[in-house]
PDB file of C-alpha atoms in Angstrom:
ATOM      1  CA  GLU A   1       0.000   0.000   0.000  1.00  0.00           C
ATOM      2  CA  VAL A   2       1.343   3.387  -1.007  1.00  0.00           C
ATOM      3  CA  GLN A   3       1.639   5.699   1.996  1.00  0.00           C
ATOM      4  CA  LEU A   4       2.838   9.269   2.312  1.00  0.00           C
ATOM      5  CA  VAL A   5       2.806  10.939   5.715  1.00  0.00           C
ATOM      6  CA  GLU A   6       3.550  14.645   6.020  1.00  0.00           C
ATOM      7  CA  SER A   7       4.621  16.316   9.242  1.00  0.00           C
ATOM      8  CA  GLY A   8       6.214  19.503  10.502  1.00  0.00           C
ATOM      9  CA  GLY A   9       3.493  22.041   9.907  1.00  0.00           C
ATOM     10  CA  GLY A  10       2.383  24.539  12.487  1.00  0.00           C
ATOM     11  CA  LEU A  11       1.686  28.143  13.375  1.00  0.00           C
ATOM     12  CA  VAL A  12       4.486  30.608  12.703  1.00  0.00           C
ATOM     13  CA  GLN A  13       4.846  34.372  12.488  1.00  0.00           C
ATOM     14  CA  PRO A  14       5.668  36.104   9.198  1.00  0.00           C
ATOM     15  CA  GLY A  15       9.357  35.792   8.500  1.00  0.00           C
ATOM     16  CA  GLY A  16       9.570  32.516  10.361  1.00  0.00           C
ATOM     17  CA  SER A  17      10.609  29.068   9.216  1.00  0.00           C
ATOM     18  CA  LEU A  18       9.309  25.530   9.193  1.00  0.00           C
ATOM     19  CA  ASN A  19      10.715  22.235   7.977  1.00  0.00           C
ATOM     20  CA  LEU A  20       8.222  19.815   6.489  1.00  0.00           C
ATOM     21  CA  SER A  21       8.888  16.112   6.097  1.00  0.00           C
ATOM     22  CA  CYS A  22       7.132  13.427   4.102  1.00  0.00           C
ATOM     23  CA  ALA A  23       7.845   9.829   4.997  1.00  0.00           C
ATOM     24  CA  THR A  24       6.851   7.327   2.346  1.00  0.00           C
ATOM     25  CA  SER A  25       6.380   3.589   2.052  1.00  0.00           C
ATOM     26  CA  GLY A  26       4.825   1.017  -0.242  1.00  0.00           C
ATOM     27  CA  PHE A  27       6.706   1.972  -3.390  1.00  0.00           C
ATOM     28  CA  THR A  28      10.272   2.335  -4.644  1.00  0.00           C
ATOM     29  CA  PHE A  29      10.874   5.919  -3.575  1.00  0.00           C
ATOM     30  CA  SER A  30      14.087   6.388  -5.552  1.00  0.00           C
ATOM     31  CA  LEU A  31      12.276   5.747  -8.839  1.00  0.00           C
ATOM     32  CA  TYR A  32       9.943   8.719  -8.465  1.00  0.00           C
ATOM     33  CA  SER A  33      10.216  12.442  -8.662  1.00  0.00           C
ATOM     34  CA  MET A  34       8.359  14.000  -5.749  1.00  0.00           C
ATOM     35  CA  THR A  35       6.217  17.111  -5.633  1.00  0.00           C
ATOM     36  CA  TRP A  36       5.186  19.389  -2.807  1.00  0.00           C
ATOM     37  CA  ALA A  37       1.846  21.089  -3.391  1.00  0.00           C
ATOM     38  CA  ARG A  38      -0.442  23.261  -1.286  1.00  0.00           C
ATOM     39  CA  GLN A  39      -4.100  24.078  -1.096  1.00  0.00           C
ATOM     40  CA  THR A  40      -6.158  26.751   0.588  1.00  0.00           C
ATOM     41  CA  PRO A  41      -9.908  26.448   1.234  1.00  0.00           C
ATOM     42  CA  GLY A  42     -11.859  27.014  -1.940  1.00  0.00           C
ATOM     43  CA  GLU A  43      -8.777  26.906  -4.131  1.00  0.00           C
ATOM     44  CA  GLY A  44      -7.245  24.200  -6.242  1.00  0.00           C
ATOM     45  CA  LEU A  45      -4.060  22.321  -5.525  1.00  0.00           C
ATOM     46  CA  GLU A  46      -0.989  24.381  -6.448  1.00  0.00           C
ATOM     47  CA  TRP A  47       2.442  22.837  -6.891  1.00  0.00           C
ATOM     48  CA  VAL A  48       5.253  24.631  -5.101  1.00  0.00           C
ATOM     49  CA  SER A  49       8.300  22.426  -5.633  1.00  0.00           C
ATOM     50  CA  VAL A  50       9.431  19.315  -7.459  1.00  0.00           C
ATOM     51  CA  ILE A  51      12.562  17.279  -6.957  1.00  0.00           C
ATOM     52  CA  ASN A  52      13.839  14.666  -9.371  1.00  0.00           C
ATOM     53  CA  LYS A  53      14.688  11.075  -8.514  1.00  0.00           C
ATOM     54  CA  ASP A  54      18.222  11.633  -7.294  1.00  0.00           C
ATOM     55  CA  GLY A  55      17.670  15.078  -5.856  1.00  0.00           C
ATOM     56  CA  THR A  56      19.948  16.886  -8.260  1.00  0.00           C
ATOM     57  CA  TYR A  57      17.342  19.065  -9.953  1.00  0.00           C
ATOM     58  CA  PRO A  58      14.934  20.910  -7.668  1.00  0.00           C
ATOM     59  CA  THR A  59      12.303  23.156  -9.233  1.00  0.00           C
ATOM     60  CA  TYR A  60      10.252  25.880  -7.576  1.00  0.00           C
ATOM     61  CA  ALA A  61       7.152  27.884  -8.329  1.00  0.00           C
ATOM     62  CA  ASP A  62       7.886  31.583  -8.712  1.00  0.00           C
ATOM     63  CA  SER A  63       5.883  32.334  -5.575  1.00  0.00           C
ATOM     64  CA  VAL A  64       8.341  30.423  -3.361  1.00  0.00           C
ATOM     65  CA  LYS A  65      11.612  30.638  -5.262  1.00  0.00           C
ATOM     66  CA  GLY A  66      14.452  31.774  -3.040  1.00  0.00           C
ATOM     67  CA  ARG A  67      12.502  31.027   0.155  1.00  0.00           C
ATOM     68  CA  PHE A  68      11.728  27.294   0.025  1.00  0.00           C
ATOM     69  CA  THR A  69      14.222  24.462  -0.385  1.00  0.00           C
ATOM     70  CA  VAL A  70      13.314  20.921  -1.317  1.00  0.00           C
ATOM     71  CA  SER A  71      15.518  17.917  -0.614  1.00  0.00           C
ATOM     72  CA  ARG A  72      15.251  14.174  -0.324  1.00  0.00           C
ATOM     73  CA  ASP A  73      16.934  11.251   1.372  1.00  0.00           C
ATOM     74  CA  ASN A  74      16.459   8.135  -0.727  1.00  0.00           C
ATOM     75  CA  ALA A  75      17.929   5.966   2.022  1.00  0.00           C
ATOM     76  CA  LYS A  76      15.124   7.114   4.328  1.00  0.00           C
ATOM     77  CA  ASN A  77      12.388   7.276   1.661  1.00  0.00           C
ATOM     78  CA  THR A  78      11.708  10.816   2.793  1.00  0.00           C
ATOM     79  CA  VAL A  79      11.323  14.173   1.081  1.00  0.00           C
ATOM     80  CA  TYR A  80      11.670  17.506   2.858  1.00  0.00           C
ATOM     81  CA  LEU A  81      10.609  21.075   2.298  1.00  0.00           C
ATOM     82  CA  GLN A  82      12.346  23.852   4.191  1.00  0.00           C
ATOM     83  CA  LEU A  83      10.170  26.950   4.349  1.00  0.00           C
ATOM     84  CA  ASN A  84      11.945  30.215   5.141  1.00  0.00           C
ATOM     85  CA  SER A  85      10.853  33.851   5.151  1.00  0.00           C
ATOM     86  CA  LEU A  86       7.263  32.741   5.425  1.00  0.00           C
ATOM     87  CA  LYS A  87       4.477  35.082   4.375  1.00  0.00           C
ATOM     88  CA  THR A  88       0.810  35.097   5.327  1.00  0.00           C
ATOM     89  CA  GLU A  89      -0.009  34.015   1.791  1.00  0.00           C
ATOM     90  CA  ASP A  90       1.925  30.789   2.363  1.00  0.00           C
ATOM     91  CA  THR A  91      -0.832  29.661   4.713  1.00  0.00           C
ATOM     92  CA  ALA A  92      -2.202  26.408   3.293  1.00  0.00           C
ATOM     93  CA  MET A  93      -2.394  22.670   3.705  1.00  0.00           C
ATOM     94  CA  TYR A  94       0.823  21.237   2.307  1.00  0.00           C
ATOM     95  CA  TYR A  95       0.923  17.850   0.624  1.00  0.00           C
ATOM     96  CA  CYS A  96       3.650  15.670  -0.755  1.00  0.00           C
ATOM     97  CA  VAL A  97       2.693  13.970  -3.981  1.00  0.00           C
ATOM     98  CA  ARG A  98       4.246  10.974  -5.632  1.00  0.00           C
ATOM     99  CA  GLY A  99       5.543  11.905  -9.044  1.00  0.00           C
ATOM    100  CA  GLY A 100       6.368  15.115 -10.874  1.00  0.00           C
ATOM    101  CA  ILE A 101       4.319  18.067 -12.067  1.00  0.00           C
ATOM    102  CA  VAL A 102       2.484  16.109 -14.761  1.00  0.00           C
ATOM    103  CA  GLY A 103      -0.584  14.644 -13.093  1.00  0.00           C
ATOM    104  CA  TYR A 104       0.268  15.960  -9.633  1.00  0.00           C
ATOM    105  CA  ARG A 105      -3.364  16.874  -8.932  1.00  0.00           C
ATOM    106  CA  THR A 106      -4.445  13.244  -9.213  1.00  0.00           C
ATOM    107  CA  ASN A 107      -1.371  11.314  -8.071  1.00  0.00           C
ATOM    108  CA  ALA A 108      -1.108   9.666  -4.680  1.00  0.00           C
ATOM    109  CA  ARG A 109      -0.554  12.110  -1.830  1.00  0.00           C
ATOM    110  CA  GLY A 110      -0.607  12.185   1.929  1.00  0.00           C
ATOM    111  CA  GLN A 111      -3.132  13.660   4.322  1.00  0.00           C
ATOM    112  CA  GLY A 112      -1.292  16.956   4.433  1.00  0.00           C
ATOM    113  CA  THR A 113       0.202  19.147   7.118  1.00  0.00           C
ATOM    114  CA  GLN A 114      -1.216  22.578   7.917  1.00  0.00           C
ATOM    115  CA  VAL A 115       1.016  25.632   7.715  1.00  0.00           C
ATOM    116  CA  THR A 116      -0.430  28.806   9.179  1.00  0.00           C
ATOM    117  CA  VAL A 117       1.482  32.075   8.962  1.00  0.00           C
ATOM    118  CA  SER A 118      -0.040  34.752  11.154  1.00  0.00           C
ATOM    119  CA  PRO A 119       1.201  37.739  13.187  1.00  0.00           C
TER     120      PRO A 119
END
């Protein structure tokens, strides 16, 4: 059974930082690109970062470029997202998604972890 479990979300002030983790199981992690995506109530899922299979080519949405850093540890079957210089508009439920940008809205994903940025 494919499982993805996100953690690390929370409440933080603007300018703060969080480190999200996504532990996976049930599939060969090293064979998949991984995507981080986020969703706010009433809005669709928006990708924020993608990392390729060996972690050598991270990609970021313009809205988070320079503030977020994606990484992965294939030995631990885990993908990470470091969130720095957080803004109120980063408030969302964050999901890790198996696979790259193509099809990310329908690919397997975890239950999400809530990030709330508020003064």
